[in-house]
mmCIF file of C-alpha atoms in Angstrom:
data_model
loop_
_atom_site.group_PDB
_atom_site.id
_atom_site.type_symbol
_atom_site.label_atom_id
_atom_site.label_comp_id
_atom_site.label_asym_id
_atom_site.label_seq_id
_atom_site.Cartn_x
_atom_site.Cartn_y
_atom_site.Cartn_z
ATOM 1 C CA MET A 1 52.865 -49.541 -53.341
ATOM 2 C CA ALA A 2 49.188 -48.896 -54.216
ATOM 3 C CA SER A 3 46.736 -51.403 -54.051
ATOM 4 C CA HIS A 4 44.526 -52.079 -56.579
ATOM 5 C CA ARG A 5 40.955 -53.967 -55.769
ATOM 6 C CA LEU A 6 38.358 -54.481 -58.135
ATOM 7 C CA PRO A 7 34.749 -53.265 -57.113
ATOM 8 C CA LYS A 8 32.823 -55.224 -55.441
ATOM 9 C CA GLN A 9 30.403 -57.430 -57.774
ATOM 10 C CA PRO A 10 26.659 -57.531 -56.790
ATOM 11 C CA SER A 11 25.003 -60.668 -55.544
ATOM 12 C CA ARG A 12 23.161 -62.891 -57.790
ATOM 13 C CA ALA A 13 20.048 -62.004 -55.537
ATOM 14 C CA ARG A 14 20.362 -58.326 -55.580
ATOM 15 C CA VAL A 15 20.277 -58.469 -59.185
ATOM 16 C CA THR A 16 17.434 -60.477 -59.231
ATOM 17 C CA VAL A 17 15.385 -57.957 -57.024
ATOM 18 C CA LEU A 18 16.617 -55.155 -58.997
ATOM 19 C CA THR A 19 15.720 -56.904 -62.241
ATOM 20 C CA THR A 20 12.524 -57.850 -61.030
ATOM 21 C CA ALA A 21 11.430 -54.384 -59.796
ATOM 22 C CA ALA A 22 12.199 -52.675 -62.978
ATOM 23 C CA ALA A 23 10.443 -55.623 -64.846
ATOM 24 C CA ALA A 24 7.399 -54.801 -62.505
ATOM 25 C CA ALA A 25 7.632 -50.713 -63.082
ATOM 26 C CA VAL A 26 7.409 -51.248 -66.789
ATOM 27 C CA ALA A 27 4.665 -53.628 -66.771
ATOM 28 C CA LEU A 28 2.619 -51.108 -64.566
ATOM 29 C CA SER A 29 3.424 -48.202 -67.051
ATOM 30 C CA ALA A 30 2.298 -50.365 -69.926
ATOM 31 C CA ASN A 31 -1.176 -51.003 -68.093
ATOM 32 C CA ALA A 32 -1.328 -47.498 -67.174
ATOM 33 C CA ALA A 33 -0.861 -46.442 -70.984
ATOM 34 C CA ASN A 34 -3.547 -48.881 -71.911
ATOM 35 C CA ALA A 35 -5.866 -48.519 -69.251
ATOM 36 C CA ALA A 36 -9.409 -47.004 -70.658
ATOM 37 C CA PRO A 37 -10.185 -43.645 -69.252
ATOM 38 C CA SER A 38 -13.112 -43.771 -66.614
ATOM 39 C CA PRO A 39 -16.157 -43.856 -68.203
ATOM 40 C CA LYS A 40 -17.675 -40.502 -68.483
ATOM 41 C CA PRO A 41 -20.903 -40.163 -65.717
ATOM 42 C CA ASN A 42 -24.334 -40.046 -67.633
ATOM 43 C CA LYS A 43 -27.137 -37.353 -66.728
ATOM 44 C CA ASP A 44 -28.838 -39.118 -64.274
ATOM 45 C CA GLU A 45 -25.329 -40.010 -62.545
ATOM 46 C CA VAL A 46 -24.423 -36.287 -62.545
ATOM 47 C CA LYS A 47 -27.546 -35.678 -61.295
ATOM 48 C CA SER A 48 -27.312 -38.313 -58.216
ATOM 49 C CA ARG A 49 -24.166 -36.620 -57.346
ATOM 50 C CA VAL A 50 -24.902 -33.234 -57.536
ATOM 51 C CA ASP A 51 -28.158 -33.372 -55.531
ATOM 52 C CA ARG A 52 -26.119 -35.218 -52.893
ATOM 53 C CA LEU A 53 -23.687 -31.885 -52.795
ATOM 54 C CA TYR A 54 -26.459 -29.299 -52.825
ATOM 55 C CA GLU A 55 -27.916 -31.437 -50.098
ATOM 56 C CA GLU A 56 -24.861 -31.319 -47.991
ATOM 57 C CA ALA A 57 -24.411 -27.455 -49.189
ATOM 58 C CA GLU A 58 -27.743 -27.032 -47.686
ATOM 59 C CA LYS A 59 -27.059 -28.465 -44.649
ATOM 60 C CA ALA A 60 -24.085 -26.584 -44.024
ATOM 61 C CA THR A 61 -25.782 -23.234 -45.188
ATOM 62 C CA GLU A 62 -28.360 -24.111 -41.989
ATOM 63 C CA GLU A 63 -25.074 -23.849 -40.065
ATOM 64 C CA TYR A 64 -23.748 -21.276 -41.544
ATOM 65 C CA ASP A 65 -27.143 -18.974 -40.911
ATOM 66 C CA GLY A 66 -27.238 -20.231 -37.395
ATOM 67 C CA ALA A 67 -23.371 -19.110 -36.758
ATOM 68 C CA LYS A 68 -24.469 -15.419 -38.607
ATOM 69 C CA GLU A 69 -27.699 -15.279 -36.207
ATOM 70 C CA LYS A 70 -25.669 -15.832 -33.183
ATOM 71 C CA GLN A 71 -22.653 -13.148 -34.410
ATOM 72 C CA GLY A 72 -25.711 -10.675 -34.418
ATOM 73 C CA LYS A 73 -26.524 -11.295 -31.231
ATOM 74 C CA LEU A 74 -23.642 -11.429 -29.950
ATOM 75 C CA GLN A 75 -22.692 -8.146 -31.384
ATOM 76 C CA GLN A 76 -25.900 -6.202 -29.883
ATOM 77 C CA GLU A 77 -25.122 -7.694 -26.259
ATOM 78 C CA ILE A 78 -21.333 -6.878 -26.446
ATOM 79 C CA SER A 79 -22.973 -3.101 -27.258
ATOM 80 C CA THR A 80 -25.331 -3.535 -24.623
ATOM 81 C CA ILE A 81 -22.731 -4.347 -22.155
ATOM 82 C CA GLN A 82 -20.017 -1.814 -23.132
ATOM 83 C CA ASP A 83 -22.655 0.573 -23.154
ATOM 84 C CA ASP A 84 -23.452 -0.433 -19.236
ATOM 85 C CA VAL A 85 -19.488 -0.397 -18.810
ATOM 86 C CA ALA A 86 -19.152 3.557 -19.820
ATOM 87 C CA ARG A 87 -22.694 4.369 -17.755
ATOM 88 C CA SER A 88 -20.992 2.526 -15.059
ATOM 89 C CA GLN A 89 -17.405 3.977 -15.637
ATOM 90 C CA ALA A 90 -19.099 7.589 -15.703
ATOM 91 C CA GLU A 91 -21.028 6.928 -12.302
ATOM 92 C CA LEU A 92 -17.836 5.540 -10.610
ATOM 93 C CA ASN A 93 -16.018 9.064 -11.468
ATOM 94 C CA GLU A 94 -18.838 11.014 -10.184
ATOM 95 C CA LEU A 95 -18.138 9.294 -6.628
ATOM 96 C CA ARG A 96 -15.051 9.731 -6.784
ATOM 97 C CA ASP A 97 -14.990 13.433 -7.615
ATOM 98 C CA SER A 98 -17.282 13.727 -4.691
ATOM 99 C CA ILE A 99 -15.318 12.027 -2.334
ATOM 100 C CA GLY A 100 -12.199 14.406 -4.108
ATOM 101 C CA LEU A 101 -13.956 17.709 -3.820
ATOM 102 C CA ALA A 102 -14.859 16.636 0.364
ATOM 103 C CA ALA A 103 -10.859 15.994 0.725
ATOM 104 C CA ALA A 104 -10.331 19.341 -0.873
ATOM 105 C CA SER A 105 -12.313 21.125 1.202
ATOM 106 C CA GLN A 106 -10.628 19.779 4.366
ATOM 107 C CA TYR A 107 -7.429 20.267 2.865
ATOM 108 C CA ARG A 108 -8.021 23.938 2.337
ATOM 109 C CA THR A 109 -8.778 24.099 6.029
ATOM 110 C CA GLY A 110 -5.882 22.259 7.042
ATOM 111 C CA SER A 111 -8.472 19.464 8.604
ATOM 112 C CA ILE A 112 -8.358 16.681 6.205
ATOM 113 C CA ASP A 113 -9.303 13.572 7.487
ATOM 114 C CA PRO A 114 -6.791 10.966 7.843
ATOM 115 C CA SER A 115 -9.051 8.189 6.141
ATOM 116 C CA VAL A 116 -9.905 10.460 3.457
ATOM 117 C CA GLN A 117 -5.936 10.748 3.071
ATOM 118 C CA LEU A 118 -5.778 6.863 2.817
ATOM 119 C CA PHE A 119 -8.624 6.708 0.253
ATOM 120 C CA LEU A 120 -7.128 8.872 -2.050
ATOM 121 C CA SER A 121 -4.088 6.810 -1.877
ATOM 122 C CA SER A 122 -5.162 3.397 -2.041
ATOM 123 C CA ASP A 123 -7.804 1.258 -3.022
ATOM 124 C CA PRO A 124 -11.111 1.950 -1.439
ATOM 125 C CA ASN A 125 -11.832 -2.164 -1.173
ATOM 126 C CA ASP A 126 -8.828 -2.948 0.705
ATOM 127 C CA TYR A 127 -9.675 0.203 2.699
ATOM 128 C CA LEU A 128 -13.073 -0.657 3.978
ATOM 129 C CA ASP A 129 -12.064 -4.563 4.484
ATOM 130 C CA ARG A 130 -10.112 -3.474 7.752
ATOM 131 C CA ALA A 131 -12.854 -3.014 10.020
ATOM 132 C CA SER A 132 -10.959 -1.802 12.568
ATOM 133 C CA THR A 133 -10.710 1.827 10.457
ATOM 134 C CA LEU A 134 -14.545 2.123 9.939
ATOM 135 C CA ASP A 135 -14.817 3.922 13.270
ATOM 136 C CA GLN A 136 -12.144 6.441 11.921
ATOM 137 C CA LEU A 137 -14.871 7.550 9.717
ATOM 138 C CA SER A 138 -18.037 9.763 9.508
ATOM 139 C CA ALA A 139 -21.525 7.485 8.596
ATOM 140 C CA GLN A 140 -21.785 9.466 5.361
ATOM 141 C CA GLN A 141 -17.952 8.864 4.365
ATOM 142 C CA VAL A 142 -18.773 5.089 5.052
ATOM 143 C CA GLN A 143 -21.778 5.263 2.708
ATOM 144 C CA ALA A 144 -19.624 7.278 0.085
ATOM 145 C CA LEU A 145 -16.819 4.707 0.009
ATOM 146 C CA LYS A 146 -19.372 1.474 0.025
ATOM 147 C CA LYS A 147 -20.751 3.146 -3.172
ATOM 148 C CA VAL A 148 -17.376 3.622 -4.965
ATOM 149 C CA GLN A 149 -16.678 -0.182 -3.944
ATOM 150 C CA ALA A 150 -19.613 -1.699 -4.978
ATOM 151 C CA LYS A 151 -19.429 0.672 -8.439
ATOM 152 C CA GLN A 152 -15.867 -0.922 -8.711
ATOM 153 C CA ARG A 153 -16.839 -4.304 -8.433
ATOM 154 C CA GLU A 154 -19.934 -3.829 -10.845
ATOM 155 C CA LEU A 155 -18.011 -2.563 -13.543
ATOM 156 C CA ALA A 156 -14.911 -5.609 -13.055
ATOM 157 C CA GLN A 157 -18.048 -7.848 -13.553
ATOM 158 C CA GLN A 158 -19.285 -5.696 -16.412
ATOM 159 C CA ARG A 159 -15.787 -5.857 -18.271
ATOM 160 C CA THR A 160 -15.175 -9.534 -17.743
ATOM 161 C CA GLU A 161 -18.439 -10.294 -19.384
ATOM 162 C CA ALA A 162 -17.670 -7.779 -22.108
ATOM 163 C CA THR A 163 -14.305 -9.840 -22.646
ATOM 164 C CA GLU A 164 -16.098 -13.677 -22.881
ATOM 165 C CA LYS A 165 -18.717 -12.104 -25.133
ATOM 166 C CA LEU A 166 -15.746 -10.710 -27.335
ATOM 167 C CA LYS A 167 -14.026 -14.484 -27.477
ATOM 168 C CA ASP A 168 -17.281 -16.163 -28.309
ATOM 169 C CA LEU A 169 -17.485 -13.485 -30.728
ATOM 170 C CA ALA A 170 -14.272 -13.851 -32.237
ATOM 171 C CA ALA A 171 -14.839 -18.038 -32.191
ATOM 172 C CA THR A 172 -18.240 -17.331 -34.005
ATOM 173 C CA ARG A 173 -16.302 -15.638 -37.077
ATOM 174 C CA THR A 174 -14.042 -18.118 -37.097
ATOM 175 C CA GLU A 175 -16.772 -21.026 -37.493
ATOM 176 C CA LEU A 176 -18.829 -18.475 -39.902
ATOM 177 C CA GLY A 177 -16.008 -18.507 -42.399
ATOM 178 C CA GLN A 178 -15.569 -22.135 -41.961
ATOM 179 C CA LYS A 179 -19.201 -22.537 -43.012
ATOM 180 C CA LYS A 180 -19.038 -20.472 -45.740
ATOM 181 C CA LYS A 181 -15.907 -22.103 -47.301
ATOM 182 C CA GLU A 182 -17.293 -25.362 -46.917
ATOM 183 C CA VAL A 183 -20.735 -23.981 -48.463
ATOM 184 C CA GLN A 184 -18.691 -22.272 -51.520
ATOM 185 C CA GLY A 185 -16.606 -26.229 -51.983
ATOM 186 C CA LYS A 186 -19.691 -28.212 -52.281
ATOM 187 C CA LEU A 187 -21.387 -25.682 -54.696
ATOM 188 C CA ALA A 188 -18.263 -25.338 -56.618
ATOM 189 C CA ALA A 189 -18.032 -28.914 -57.045
ATOM 190 C CA ALA A 190 -21.626 -29.627 -57.851
ATOM 191 C CA GLN A 191 -21.432 -26.868 -60.774
ATOM 192 C CA LYS A 192 -18.059 -28.603 -61.894
ATOM 193 C CA LEU A 193 -19.911 -31.900 -62.283
ATOM 194 C CA LEU A 194 -23.094 -30.042 -64.079
ATOM 195 C CA ASN A 195 -20.224 -28.471 -66.737
ATOM 196 C CA SER A 196 -19.298 -31.928 -67.485
ATOM 197 C CA LEU A 197 -22.946 -32.472 -69.099
ATOM 198 C CA THR A 198 -23.691 -31.596 -72.687
ATOM 199 C CA THR A 199 -25.884 -28.858 -73.589
ATOM 200 C CA ARG A 200 -28.509 -31.650 -74.480
ATOM 201 C CA GLU A 201 -27.936 -33.034 -71.490
ATOM 202 C CA LYS A 202 -28.401 -29.854 -69.382
ATOM 203 C CA THR A 203 -31.627 -28.995 -71.449
ATOM 204 C CA ALA A 204 -32.929 -32.119 -70.328
ATOM 205 C CA LEU A 205 -32.267 -32.303 -66.878
ATOM 206 C CA THR A 206 -33.943 -28.475 -66.634
ATOM 207 C CA ALA A 207 -36.961 -29.752 -69.123
ATOM 208 C CA GLU A 208 -37.209 -32.384 -66.038
ATOM 209 C CA GLU A 209 -37.301 -29.882 -62.989
ATOM 210 C CA ASN A 210 -39.702 -27.656 -64.914
ATOM 211 C CA ARG A 211 -42.186 -30.418 -65.821
ATOM 212 C CA ALA A 212 -42.342 -31.630 -61.940
ATOM 213 C CA SER A 213 -42.748 -28.420 -60.645
ATOM 214 C CA ARG A 214 -45.566 -27.752 -62.811
ATOM 215 C CA GLU A 215 -47.498 -30.901 -61.725
ATOM 216 C CA SER A 216 -46.726 -30.045 -58.109
ATOM 217 C CA GLU A 217 -48.306 -26.479 -58.996
ATOM 218 C CA ARG A 218 -51.409 -28.480 -60.753
ATOM 219 C CA SER A 219 -51.734 -31.071 -57.546
ATOM 220 C CA VAL A 220 -51.535 -27.513 -55.025
ATOM 221 C CA LEU A 221 -54.380 -25.620 -57.508
ATOM 222 C CA GLY A 222 -56.620 -28.923 -57.535
ATOM 223 C CA GLY A 223 -56.113 -29.615 -53.885
ATOM 224 C CA ASN A 224 -58.664 -28.738 -51.349
ATOM 225 C CA THR A 225 -56.423 -28.747 -48.351
ATOM 226 C CA GLY A 226 -57.819 -26.365 -45.422
ATOM 227 C CA THR A 227 -55.301 -23.192 -43.875
ATOM 228 C CA ALA A 228 -54.332 -23.982 -39.996
ATOM 229 C CA SER A 229 -54.693 -20.597 -39.191
ATOM 230 C CA GLY A 230 -55.066 -16.864 -40.284
ATOM 231 C CA ARG A 231 -51.322 -16.001 -39.661
ATOM 232 C CA ALA A 232 -50.161 -19.229 -41.587
ATOM 233 C CA ALA A 233 -52.948 -18.287 -44.724
ATOM 234 C CA ALA A 234 -50.646 -14.859 -44.872
ATOM 235 C CA ALA A 235 -47.718 -16.156 -43.940
ATOM 236 C CA TYR A 236 -48.405 -18.954 -47.017
ATOM 237 C CA ALA A 237 -49.619 -16.098 -49.092
ATOM 238 C CA ALA A 238 -46.419 -14.120 -48.583
ATOM 239 C CA ALA A 239 -44.515 -16.711 -50.053
ATOM 240 C CA GLN A 240 -46.824 -17.547 -53.020
ATOM 241 C CA GLY A 241 -46.114 -14.062 -54.038
ATOM 242 C CA LYS A 242 -41.932 -14.981 -54.328
ATOM 243 C CA LEU A 243 -42.496 -17.805 -56.487
ATOM 244 C CA GLY A 244 -39.815 -17.490 -59.077
ATOM 245 C CA THR A 245 -37.135 -16.093 -56.562
ATOM 246 C CA PRO A 246 -33.364 -17.382 -56.573
ATOM 247 C CA TYR A 247 -32.052 -19.275 -54.029
ATOM 248 C CA VAL A 248 -29.124 -18.071 -52.523
ATOM 249 C CA TYR A 249 -27.472 -19.474 -49.313
ATOM 250 C CA GLY A 250 -27.703 -17.036 -46.218
ATOM 251 C CA ALA A 251 -30.235 -14.831 -48.081
ATOM 252 C CA SER A 252 -33.696 -14.208 -45.583
ATOM 253 C CA GLY A 253 -35.469 -12.050 -48.871
ATOM 254 C CA PRO A 254 -37.228 -10.467 -50.261
ATOM 255 C CA THR A 255 -35.022 -10.752 -53.460
ATOM 256 C CA SER A 256 -33.232 -14.069 -53.263
ATOM 257 C CA PHE A 257 -34.080 -16.811 -49.827
ATOM 258 C CA ASP A 258 -32.563 -19.909 -48.732
ATOM 259 C CA CYS A 259 -35.033 -22.505 -47.289
ATOM 260 C CA SER A 260 -35.346 -21.510 -43.516
ATOM 261 C CA GLY A 261 -34.885 -17.598 -44.789
ATOM 262 C CA LEU A 262 -38.059 -18.356 -46.950
ATOM 263 C CA THR A 263 -39.889 -19.538 -43.944
ATOM 264 C CA SER A 264 -38.876 -17.187 -41.309
ATOM 265 C CA TRP A 265 -39.396 -13.845 -43.807
ATOM 266 C CA ALA A 266 -42.792 -15.565 -44.710
ATOM 267 C CA TYR A 267 -43.969 -15.443 -41.007
ATOM 268 C CA ALA A 268 -42.510 -12.087 -40.310
ATOM 269 C CA GLN A 269 -45.413 -10.667 -43.192
ATOM 270 C CA ALA A 270 -48.007 -12.399 -41.299
ATOM 271 C CA GLY A 271 -46.517 -10.346 -37.826
ATOM 272 C CA VAL A 272 -45.115 -13.563 -36.617
ATOM 273 C CA THR A 273 -41.483 -13.866 -35.600
ATOM 274 C CA ILE A 274 -39.628 -17.238 -35.808
ATOM 275 C CA PRO A 275 -36.326 -18.286 -35.137
ATOM 276 C CA ARG A 276 -33.824 -18.128 -38.198
ATOM 277 C CA THR A 277 -32.899 -21.266 -38.909
ATOM 278 C CA SER A 278 -34.738 -24.859 -39.960
ATOM 279 C CA GLU A 279 -33.484 -26.827 -36.538
ATOM 280 C CA ALA A 280 -34.624 -23.576 -34.326
ATOM 281 C CA GLN A 281 -37.861 -23.328 -36.395
ATOM 282 C CA ALA A 282 -38.358 -27.142 -35.508
ATOM 283 C CA THR A 283 -38.708 -26.553 -31.854
ATOM 284 C CA ILE A 284 -41.462 -24.079 -32.171
ATOM 285 C CA GLY A 285 -45.374 -24.183 -32.461
ATOM 286 C CA THR A 286 -47.841 -27.593 -32.155
ATOM 287 C CA ARG A 287 -45.837 -30.690 -33.553
ATOM 288 C CA ILE A 288 -47.791 -32.554 -36.412
ATOM 289 C CA SER A 289 -46.339 -36.424 -36.534
ATOM 290 C CA SER A 290 -48.742 -37.219 -39.552
ATOM 291 C CA ALA A 291 -48.331 -35.780 -43.121
ATOM 292 C CA SER A 292 -52.171 -36.579 -43.335
ATOM 293 C CA ASP A 293 -52.719 -34.291 -40.713
ATOM 294 C CA LEU A 294 -50.883 -31.140 -42.594
ATOM 295 C CA LYS A 295 -52.742 -27.782 -43.166
ATOM 296 C CA VAL A 296 -51.538 -25.058 -45.892
ATOM 297 C CA GLY A 297 -49.200 -23.143 -44.019
ATOM 298 C CA ASP A 298 -47.724 -25.490 -41.705
ATOM 299 C CA LEU A 299 -43.904 -25.854 -41.493
ATOM 300 C CA VAL A 300 -42.546 -29.009 -42.807
ATOM 301 C CA PHE A 301 -39.248 -30.400 -41.982
ATOM 302 C CA PHE A 302 -37.119 -32.861 -43.743
ATOM 303 C CA PHE A 303 -34.019 -35.142 -43.171
ATOM 304 C CA ASN A 304 -33.006 -36.565 -39.705
ATOM 305 C CA ASP A 305 -31.021 -33.442 -38.540
ATOM 306 C CA LEU A 306 -34.057 -31.037 -39.900
ATOM 307 C CA HIS A 307 -31.693 -28.987 -42.422
ATOM 308 C CA HIS A 308 -34.392 -28.538 -44.830
ATOM 309 C CA VAL A 309 -37.778 -26.662 -44.363
ATOM 310 C CA GLY A 310 -40.691 -25.471 -46.465
ATOM 311 C CA LEU A 311 -44.690 -24.287 -46.059
ATOM 312 C CA TYR A 312 -47.098 -27.122 -46.837
ATOM 313 C CA ALA A 313 -48.699 -26.431 -49.741
ATOM 314 C CA GLY A 314 -51.928 -29.027 -49.426
ATOM 315 C CA ASN A 315 -52.053 -32.256 -51.395
ATOM 316 C CA GLY A 316 -48.674 -33.635 -50.594
ATOM 317 C CA GLN A 317 -47.057 -30.387 -51.896
ATOM 318 C CA ILE A 318 -44.584 -27.988 -50.442
ATOM 319 C CA LEU A 319 -43.319 -24.291 -51.291
ATOM 320 C CA HIS A 320 -40.038 -23.997 -50.560
ATOM 321 C CA ALA A 321 -36.635 -22.478 -51.559
ATOM 322 C CA PRO A 322 -35.152 -25.549 -52.408
ATOM 323 C CA ARG A 323 -30.949 -25.051 -53.199
ATOM 324 C CA THR A 324 -28.803 -23.011 -55.211
ATOM 325 C CA GLY A 325 -29.650 -23.068 -58.924
ATOM 326 C CA ALA A 326 -33.188 -23.551 -58.447
ATOM 327 C CA VAL A 327 -36.094 -20.607 -57.468
ATOM 328 C CA VAL A 328 -38.948 -20.858 -55.116
ATOM 329 C CA ARG A 329 -41.345 -23.219 -56.206
ATOM 330 C CA TYR A 330 -44.042 -25.997 -55.266
ATOM 331 C CA GLU A 331 -42.606 -29.501 -54.887
ATOM 332 C CA SER A 332 -44.058 -33.118 -54.047
ATOM 333 C CA MET A 333 -43.020 -34.084 -50.473
ATOM 334 C CA ASP A 334 -41.861 -37.421 -52.227
ATOM 335 C CA THR A 335 -39.057 -35.730 -54.486
ATOM 336 C CA ILE A 336 -37.401 -33.732 -51.805
ATOM 337 C CA GLY A 337 -34.467 -36.378 -51.296
ATOM 338 C CA GLY A 338 -34.915 -36.714 -47.958
ATOM 339 C CA PRO A 339 -37.666 -38.222 -45.245
ATOM 340 C CA PHE A 340 -40.527 -36.171 -44.210
ATOM 341 C CA MET A 341 -39.846 -35.916 -40.213
ATOM 342 C CA PHE A 342 -42.690 -33.795 -39.046
ATOM 343 C CA GLY A 343 -44.462 -30.434 -39.242
ATOM 344 C CA VAL A 344 -45.006 -27.559 -37.066
ATOM 345 C CA ARG A 345 -48.214 -25.286 -36.771
ATOM 346 C CA VAL A 346 -47.305 -21.787 -35.767
#
């Protein structure tokens, strides 16, 4: 006969726990529904966040520039090594052909040297390592085989070097892609914040920047600061000719620039080659520790990691490519957003 069992009833403790959990869930839902939305950031808050994002983007830009420069150098080095490999291979083939011709001549006369037979059927490196066989060779044959051996070793070394350079190039290209993605992400986040502003707020921000730039320009024109050297004057004049040119990350002129792109381009116009990135530019020339000792045309560096550089314009102002969305302009050293670290006189 079938047994009919009643279903087990939940315990009082279990019921209490479930009831409490349900009540908490309802309360949380109600609170979430009734919670006021986060207040929209005002113009000054947005500017502060955007400035921070632009600073982070510029830091990533300098790292991107460094990776890009390294990629170019590696490509040149690889091209040179590949040319060397091709030349060495041709020389090796010529050496082998000359020995082969000698062997063919001996074969036709029926007097082929057993040492030449051995060379034609094995690696001359192994053959020459057997000192006991050297007495079977003429001095001319020994010299020919040693040339082959040396050329083979040189060729192997060149190919190994090329392989390592290609690995380094692949890693650099990966780094380049990552830095590019990082820069684009920072810029997109900054643009999203700017898009949250009203038209009136955007206009006010632009007006503030333009006013500050005009004040800096007046300060520069009214200053009486000496120029470091003839080439510094030429570099500074070249940069002045690019006032109003847009900032574009990774650009080095002549129609757009990032910060170190502008300074390297300007000095190139003066006939002076300086490194591409701000960090590398900080290692050249004569360091100027005090801002009061700066002269027009000196390189000036900001932030602890030196990710921003400009040209000193006199009277506490710099001429620089500031950030995305801005143009080459004058600006007070006090408003860069990071501390002045030092100057460099090229």
